[in-house]
mmCIF file of C-alpha atoms in Angstrom:
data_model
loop_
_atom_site.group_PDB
_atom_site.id
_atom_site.type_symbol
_atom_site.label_atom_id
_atom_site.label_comp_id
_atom_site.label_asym_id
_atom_site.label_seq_id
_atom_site.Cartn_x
_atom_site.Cartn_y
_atom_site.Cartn_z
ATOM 1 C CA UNK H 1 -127.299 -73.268 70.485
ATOM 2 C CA UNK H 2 -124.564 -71.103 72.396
ATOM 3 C CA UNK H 3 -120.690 -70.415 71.895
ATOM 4 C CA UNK H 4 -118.467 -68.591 73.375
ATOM 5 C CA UNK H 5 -118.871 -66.016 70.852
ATOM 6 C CA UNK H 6 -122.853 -65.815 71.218
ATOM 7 C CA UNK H 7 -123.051 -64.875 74.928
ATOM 8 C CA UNK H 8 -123.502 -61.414 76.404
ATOM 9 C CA UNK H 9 -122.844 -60.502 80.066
ATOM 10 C CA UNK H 10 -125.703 -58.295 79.440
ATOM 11 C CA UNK H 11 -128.325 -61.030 78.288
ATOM 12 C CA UNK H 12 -131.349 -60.883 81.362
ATOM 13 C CA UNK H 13 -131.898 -63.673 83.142
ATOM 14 C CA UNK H 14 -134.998 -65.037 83.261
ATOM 15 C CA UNK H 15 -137.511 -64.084 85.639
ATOM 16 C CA UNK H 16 -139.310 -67.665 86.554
ATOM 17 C CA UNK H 17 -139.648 -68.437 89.688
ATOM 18 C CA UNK H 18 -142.502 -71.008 89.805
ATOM 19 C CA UNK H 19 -142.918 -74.443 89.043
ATOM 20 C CA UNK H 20 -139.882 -77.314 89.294
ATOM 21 C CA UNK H 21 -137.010 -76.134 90.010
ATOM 22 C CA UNK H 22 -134.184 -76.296 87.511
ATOM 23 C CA UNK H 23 -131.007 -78.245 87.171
ATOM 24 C CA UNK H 24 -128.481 -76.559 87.041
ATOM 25 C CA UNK H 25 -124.981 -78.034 86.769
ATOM 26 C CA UNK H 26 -121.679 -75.934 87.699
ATOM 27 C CA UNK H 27 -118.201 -77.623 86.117
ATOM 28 C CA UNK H 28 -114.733 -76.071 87.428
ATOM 29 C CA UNK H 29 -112.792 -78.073 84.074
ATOM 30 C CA UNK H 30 -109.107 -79.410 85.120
ATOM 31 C CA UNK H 31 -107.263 -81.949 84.045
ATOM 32 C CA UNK H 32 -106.005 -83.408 87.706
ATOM 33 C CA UNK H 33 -109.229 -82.266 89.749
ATOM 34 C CA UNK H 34 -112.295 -81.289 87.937
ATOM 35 C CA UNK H 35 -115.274 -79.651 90.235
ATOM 36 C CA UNK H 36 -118.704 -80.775 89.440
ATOM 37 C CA UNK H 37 -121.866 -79.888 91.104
ATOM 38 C CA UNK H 38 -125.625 -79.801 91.504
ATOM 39 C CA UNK H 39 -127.390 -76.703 93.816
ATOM 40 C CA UNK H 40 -127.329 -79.532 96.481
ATOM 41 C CA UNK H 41 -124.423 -81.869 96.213
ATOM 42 C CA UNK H 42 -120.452 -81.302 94.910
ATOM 43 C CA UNK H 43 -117.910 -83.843 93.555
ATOM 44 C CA UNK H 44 -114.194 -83.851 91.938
ATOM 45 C CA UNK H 45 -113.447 -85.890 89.154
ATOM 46 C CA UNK H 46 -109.699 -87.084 89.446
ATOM 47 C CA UNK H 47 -108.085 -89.532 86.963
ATOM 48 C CA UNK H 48 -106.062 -92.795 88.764
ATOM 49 C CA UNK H 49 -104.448 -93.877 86.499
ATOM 50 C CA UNK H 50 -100.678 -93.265 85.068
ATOM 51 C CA UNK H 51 -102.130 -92.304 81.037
ATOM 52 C CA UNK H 52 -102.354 -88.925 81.579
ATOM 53 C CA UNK H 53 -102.878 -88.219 77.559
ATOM 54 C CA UNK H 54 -106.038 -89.124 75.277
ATOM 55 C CA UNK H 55 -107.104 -91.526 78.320
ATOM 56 C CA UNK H 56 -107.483 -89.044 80.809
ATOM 57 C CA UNK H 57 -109.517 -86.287 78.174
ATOM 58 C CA UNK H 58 -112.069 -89.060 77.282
ATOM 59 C CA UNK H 59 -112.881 -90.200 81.083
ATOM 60 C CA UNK H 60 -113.280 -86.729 82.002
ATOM 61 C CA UNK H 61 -115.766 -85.793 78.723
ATOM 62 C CA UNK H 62 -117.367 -88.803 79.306
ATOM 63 C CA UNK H 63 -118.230 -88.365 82.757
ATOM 64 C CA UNK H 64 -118.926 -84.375 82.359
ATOM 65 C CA UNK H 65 -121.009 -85.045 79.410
ATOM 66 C CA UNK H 66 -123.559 -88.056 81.200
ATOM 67 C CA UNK H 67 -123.552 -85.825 84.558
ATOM 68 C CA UNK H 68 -125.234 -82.737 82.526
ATOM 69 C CA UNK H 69 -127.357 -84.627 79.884
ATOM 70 C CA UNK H 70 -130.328 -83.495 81.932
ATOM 71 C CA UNK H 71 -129.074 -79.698 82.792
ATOM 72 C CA UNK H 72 -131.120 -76.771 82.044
ATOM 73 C CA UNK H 73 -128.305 -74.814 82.042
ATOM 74 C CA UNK H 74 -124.188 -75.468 82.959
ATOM 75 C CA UNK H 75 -122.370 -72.753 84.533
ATOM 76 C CA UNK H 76 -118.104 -73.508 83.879
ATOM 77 C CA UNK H 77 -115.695 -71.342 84.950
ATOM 78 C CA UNK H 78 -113.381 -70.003 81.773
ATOM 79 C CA UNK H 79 -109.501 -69.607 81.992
ATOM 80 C CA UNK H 80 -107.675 -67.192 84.269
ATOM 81 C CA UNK H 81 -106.024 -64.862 81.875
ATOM 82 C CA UNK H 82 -103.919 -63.424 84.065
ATOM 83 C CA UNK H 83 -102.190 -66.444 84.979
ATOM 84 C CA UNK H 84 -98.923 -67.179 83.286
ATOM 85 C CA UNK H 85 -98.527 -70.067 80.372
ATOM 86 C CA UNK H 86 -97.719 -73.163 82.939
ATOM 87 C CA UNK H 87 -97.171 -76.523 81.596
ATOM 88 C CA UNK H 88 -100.518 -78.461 80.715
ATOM 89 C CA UNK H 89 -102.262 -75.423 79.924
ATOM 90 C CA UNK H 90 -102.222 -76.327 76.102
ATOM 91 C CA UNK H 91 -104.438 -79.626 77.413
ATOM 92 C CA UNK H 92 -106.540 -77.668 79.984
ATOM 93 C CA UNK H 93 -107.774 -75.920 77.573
ATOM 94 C CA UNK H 94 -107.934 -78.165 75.026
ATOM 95 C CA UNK H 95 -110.359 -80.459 77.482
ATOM 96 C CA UNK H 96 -112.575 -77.114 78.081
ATOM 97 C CA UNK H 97 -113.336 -76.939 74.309
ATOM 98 C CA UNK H 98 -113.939 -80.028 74.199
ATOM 99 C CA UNK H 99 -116.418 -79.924 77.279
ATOM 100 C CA UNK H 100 -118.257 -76.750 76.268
ATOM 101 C CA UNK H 101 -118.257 -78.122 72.809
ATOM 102 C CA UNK H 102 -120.347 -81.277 73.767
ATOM 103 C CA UNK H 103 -122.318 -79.018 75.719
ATOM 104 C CA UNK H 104 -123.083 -77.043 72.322
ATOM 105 C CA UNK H 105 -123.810 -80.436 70.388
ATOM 106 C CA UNK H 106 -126.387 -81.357 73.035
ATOM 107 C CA UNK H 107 -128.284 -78.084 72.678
ATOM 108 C CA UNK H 108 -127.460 -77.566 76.144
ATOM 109 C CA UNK H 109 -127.234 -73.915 77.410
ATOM 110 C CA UNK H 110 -124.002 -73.093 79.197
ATOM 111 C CA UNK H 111 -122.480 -69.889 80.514
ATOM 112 C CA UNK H 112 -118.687 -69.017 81.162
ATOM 113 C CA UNK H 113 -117.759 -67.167 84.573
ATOM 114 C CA UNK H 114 -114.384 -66.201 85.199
ATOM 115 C CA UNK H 115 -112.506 -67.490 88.419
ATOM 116 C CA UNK H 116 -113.313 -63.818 90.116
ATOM 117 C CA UNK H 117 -116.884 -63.914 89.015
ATOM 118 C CA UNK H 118 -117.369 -67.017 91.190
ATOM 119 C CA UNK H 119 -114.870 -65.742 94.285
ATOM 120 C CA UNK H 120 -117.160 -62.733 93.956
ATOM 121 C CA UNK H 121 -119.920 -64.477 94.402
ATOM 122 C CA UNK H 122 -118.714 -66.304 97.071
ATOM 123 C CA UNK H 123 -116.799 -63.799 99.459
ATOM 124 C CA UNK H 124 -117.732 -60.319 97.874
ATOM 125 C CA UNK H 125 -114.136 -59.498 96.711
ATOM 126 C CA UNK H 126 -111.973 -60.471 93.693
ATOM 127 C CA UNK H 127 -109.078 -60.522 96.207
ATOM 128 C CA UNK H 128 -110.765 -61.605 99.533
ATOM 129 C CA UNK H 129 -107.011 -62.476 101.120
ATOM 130 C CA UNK H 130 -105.203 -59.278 100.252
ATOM 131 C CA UNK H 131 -104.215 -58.759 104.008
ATOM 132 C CA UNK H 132 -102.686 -62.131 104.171
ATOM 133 C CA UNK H 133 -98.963 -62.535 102.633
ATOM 134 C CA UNK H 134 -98.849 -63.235 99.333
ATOM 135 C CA UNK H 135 -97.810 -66.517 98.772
ATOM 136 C CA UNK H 136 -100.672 -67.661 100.853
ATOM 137 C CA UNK H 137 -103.524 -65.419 99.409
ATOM 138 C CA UNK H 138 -104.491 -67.947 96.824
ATOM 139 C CA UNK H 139 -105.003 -70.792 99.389
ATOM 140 C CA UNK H 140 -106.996 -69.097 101.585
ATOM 141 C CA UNK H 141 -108.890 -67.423 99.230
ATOM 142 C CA UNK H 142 -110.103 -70.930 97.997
ATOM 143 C CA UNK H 143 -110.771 -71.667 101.788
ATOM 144 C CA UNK H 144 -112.892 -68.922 101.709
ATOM 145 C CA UNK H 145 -114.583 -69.934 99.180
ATOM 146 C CA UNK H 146 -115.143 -73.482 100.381
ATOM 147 C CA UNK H 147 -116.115 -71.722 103.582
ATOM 148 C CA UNK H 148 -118.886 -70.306 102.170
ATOM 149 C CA UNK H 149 -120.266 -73.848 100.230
ATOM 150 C CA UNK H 150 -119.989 -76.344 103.206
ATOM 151 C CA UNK H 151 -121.668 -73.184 106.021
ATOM 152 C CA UNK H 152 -123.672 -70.909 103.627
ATOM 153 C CA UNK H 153 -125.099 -73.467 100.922
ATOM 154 C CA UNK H 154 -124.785 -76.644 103.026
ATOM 155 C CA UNK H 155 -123.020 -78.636 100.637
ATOM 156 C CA UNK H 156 -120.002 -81.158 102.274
ATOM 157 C CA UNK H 157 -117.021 -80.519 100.344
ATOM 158 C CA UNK H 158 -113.957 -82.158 101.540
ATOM 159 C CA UNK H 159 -110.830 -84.653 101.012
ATOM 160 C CA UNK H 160 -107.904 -83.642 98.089
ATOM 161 C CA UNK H 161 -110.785 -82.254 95.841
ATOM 162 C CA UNK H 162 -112.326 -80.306 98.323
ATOM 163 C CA UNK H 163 -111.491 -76.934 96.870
ATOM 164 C CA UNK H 164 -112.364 -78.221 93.352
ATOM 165 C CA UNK H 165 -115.968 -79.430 94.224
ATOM 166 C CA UNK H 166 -116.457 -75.923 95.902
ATOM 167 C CA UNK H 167 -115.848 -73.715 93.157
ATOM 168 C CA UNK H 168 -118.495 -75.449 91.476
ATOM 169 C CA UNK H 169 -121.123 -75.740 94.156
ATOM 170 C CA UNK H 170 -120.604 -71.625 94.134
ATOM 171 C CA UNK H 171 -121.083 -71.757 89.871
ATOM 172 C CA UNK H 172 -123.912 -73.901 89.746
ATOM 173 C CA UNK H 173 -125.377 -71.613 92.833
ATOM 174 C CA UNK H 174 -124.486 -68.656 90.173
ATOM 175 C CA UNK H 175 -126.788 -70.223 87.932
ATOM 176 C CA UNK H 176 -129.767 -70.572 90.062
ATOM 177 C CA UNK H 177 -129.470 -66.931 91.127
ATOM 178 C CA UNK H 178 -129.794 -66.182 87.335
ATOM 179 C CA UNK H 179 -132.612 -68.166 86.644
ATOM 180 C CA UNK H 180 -134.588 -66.647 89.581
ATOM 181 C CA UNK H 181 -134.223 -69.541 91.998
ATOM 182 C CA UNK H 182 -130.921 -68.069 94.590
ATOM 183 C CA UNK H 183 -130.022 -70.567 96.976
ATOM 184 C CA UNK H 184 -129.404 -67.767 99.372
ATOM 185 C CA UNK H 185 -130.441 -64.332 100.216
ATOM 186 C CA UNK H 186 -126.525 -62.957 99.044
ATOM 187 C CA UNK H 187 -125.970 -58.928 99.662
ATOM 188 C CA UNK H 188 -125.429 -56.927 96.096
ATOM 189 C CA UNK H 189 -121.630 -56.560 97.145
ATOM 190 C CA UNK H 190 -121.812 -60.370 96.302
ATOM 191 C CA UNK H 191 -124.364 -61.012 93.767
ATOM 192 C CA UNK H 192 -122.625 -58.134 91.017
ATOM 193 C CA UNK H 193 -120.824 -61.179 90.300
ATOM 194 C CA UNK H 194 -123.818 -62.316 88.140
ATOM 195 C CA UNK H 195 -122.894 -59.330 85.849
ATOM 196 C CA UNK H 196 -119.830 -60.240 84.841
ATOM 197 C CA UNK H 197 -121.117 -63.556 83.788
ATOM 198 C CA UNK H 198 -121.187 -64.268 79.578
ATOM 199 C CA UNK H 199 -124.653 -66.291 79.951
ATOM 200 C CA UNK H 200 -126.444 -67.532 76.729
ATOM 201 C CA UNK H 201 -127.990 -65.175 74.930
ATOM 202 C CA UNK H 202 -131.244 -68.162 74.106
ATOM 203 C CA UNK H 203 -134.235 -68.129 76.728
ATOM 204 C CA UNK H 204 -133.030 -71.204 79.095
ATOM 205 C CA UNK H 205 -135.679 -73.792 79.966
ATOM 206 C CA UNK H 206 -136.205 -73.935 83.725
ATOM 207 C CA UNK H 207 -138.790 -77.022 83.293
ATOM 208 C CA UNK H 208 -137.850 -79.703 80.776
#
């Protein structure tokens, strides 16, 4: 079983390439807008309803946690530490432990990429909107990003949790570059991503 403490950015990835291909689910955790996605499709998970407490957490588990139950491997992105302490941030991550941890109870393998690990992936630059003024570099860095899901990988993401359902499609594509099955044929200036990645340090079935 994996933690957070048992993975290594330097742990190879397996070299299979044969045989079914594997499942392999990408999770971008939030409270308001959680990303969720296969290689092929992309969803956000938002909460409707006015309990925004205990309610919320166990929808959210719930639904993460019967999505994966068949994953060969989850690929979630891990907190920004850069970002300053904003309110709900003592929940956020208080729902990612929670997440990861029912990942670890299942036996199932997961792996923790940081937000510039997957815009990396995605664009080829931490910072892909540094030319653009600042107060609109994050936007359109996530536009980017979706850019590349709905053109590149072929996956409709749209509506409120467009941006959401993105950064996962690009995380569970991550994970399938790993495992020897890329989605695309990315240039290195993208796919050094994949090195910054803490996957599990266990061999990963790609066949269950």
């Amino acid at each position: 079983m994996s933690t957070l403490f048992d993975v290594s950015p330097q742990a190879p990835a397996a070299t299979t390439a044969a045989g079914p291909r594997p499942l392999v689910i990408g999770i971008d955790s939030s409270l308001t807008s959680l990303g969720i996605a296969t290689p092929d499709s992309a969803d956000a998970l938002r909460w409707k309803h006015d309990d925004k407490g205990h309610a919320r957490i166990e929808w959210l588990r719930t639904e993460v946690l019967d999505r994966t139950k068949a994953a060969d491997l989850v690929v979630i992105e891990g907190p920004s530490y850069g970002s300053k302490m904003l309110p709900g941030q003592h929940e956020t991550a208080g729902l990612w432990w929670i997440l990861t941890h029912g990942l670890w109870q299942r036996s199932i393998p997961y792996a923790v990429a940081s937000p510039h690990n997957r815009t990396i992936y995605a664009t080829g630059s931490a910072f892909p909107a540094q030319d653009h003024p600042k107060e609109k570099r994050a936007r359109i860095a996530k536009g980017m990003v979706n850019s590349f899901v709905v053109e590149q990988l072929g996956i409709w993401c749209e509506g409120s949790g467009k941006f959401d359902a993105s950064d996962a499609a690009t995380l569970a594509a991550m994970g399938m570059d790993w495992l020897g099955y890329p989605l695309l044929d990315l240039p290195q200036q993208q796919r050094r991503a994949l090195d910054g990645v803490q996957w599990p340090t266990e061999t990963v079935a790609v066949a269950r």
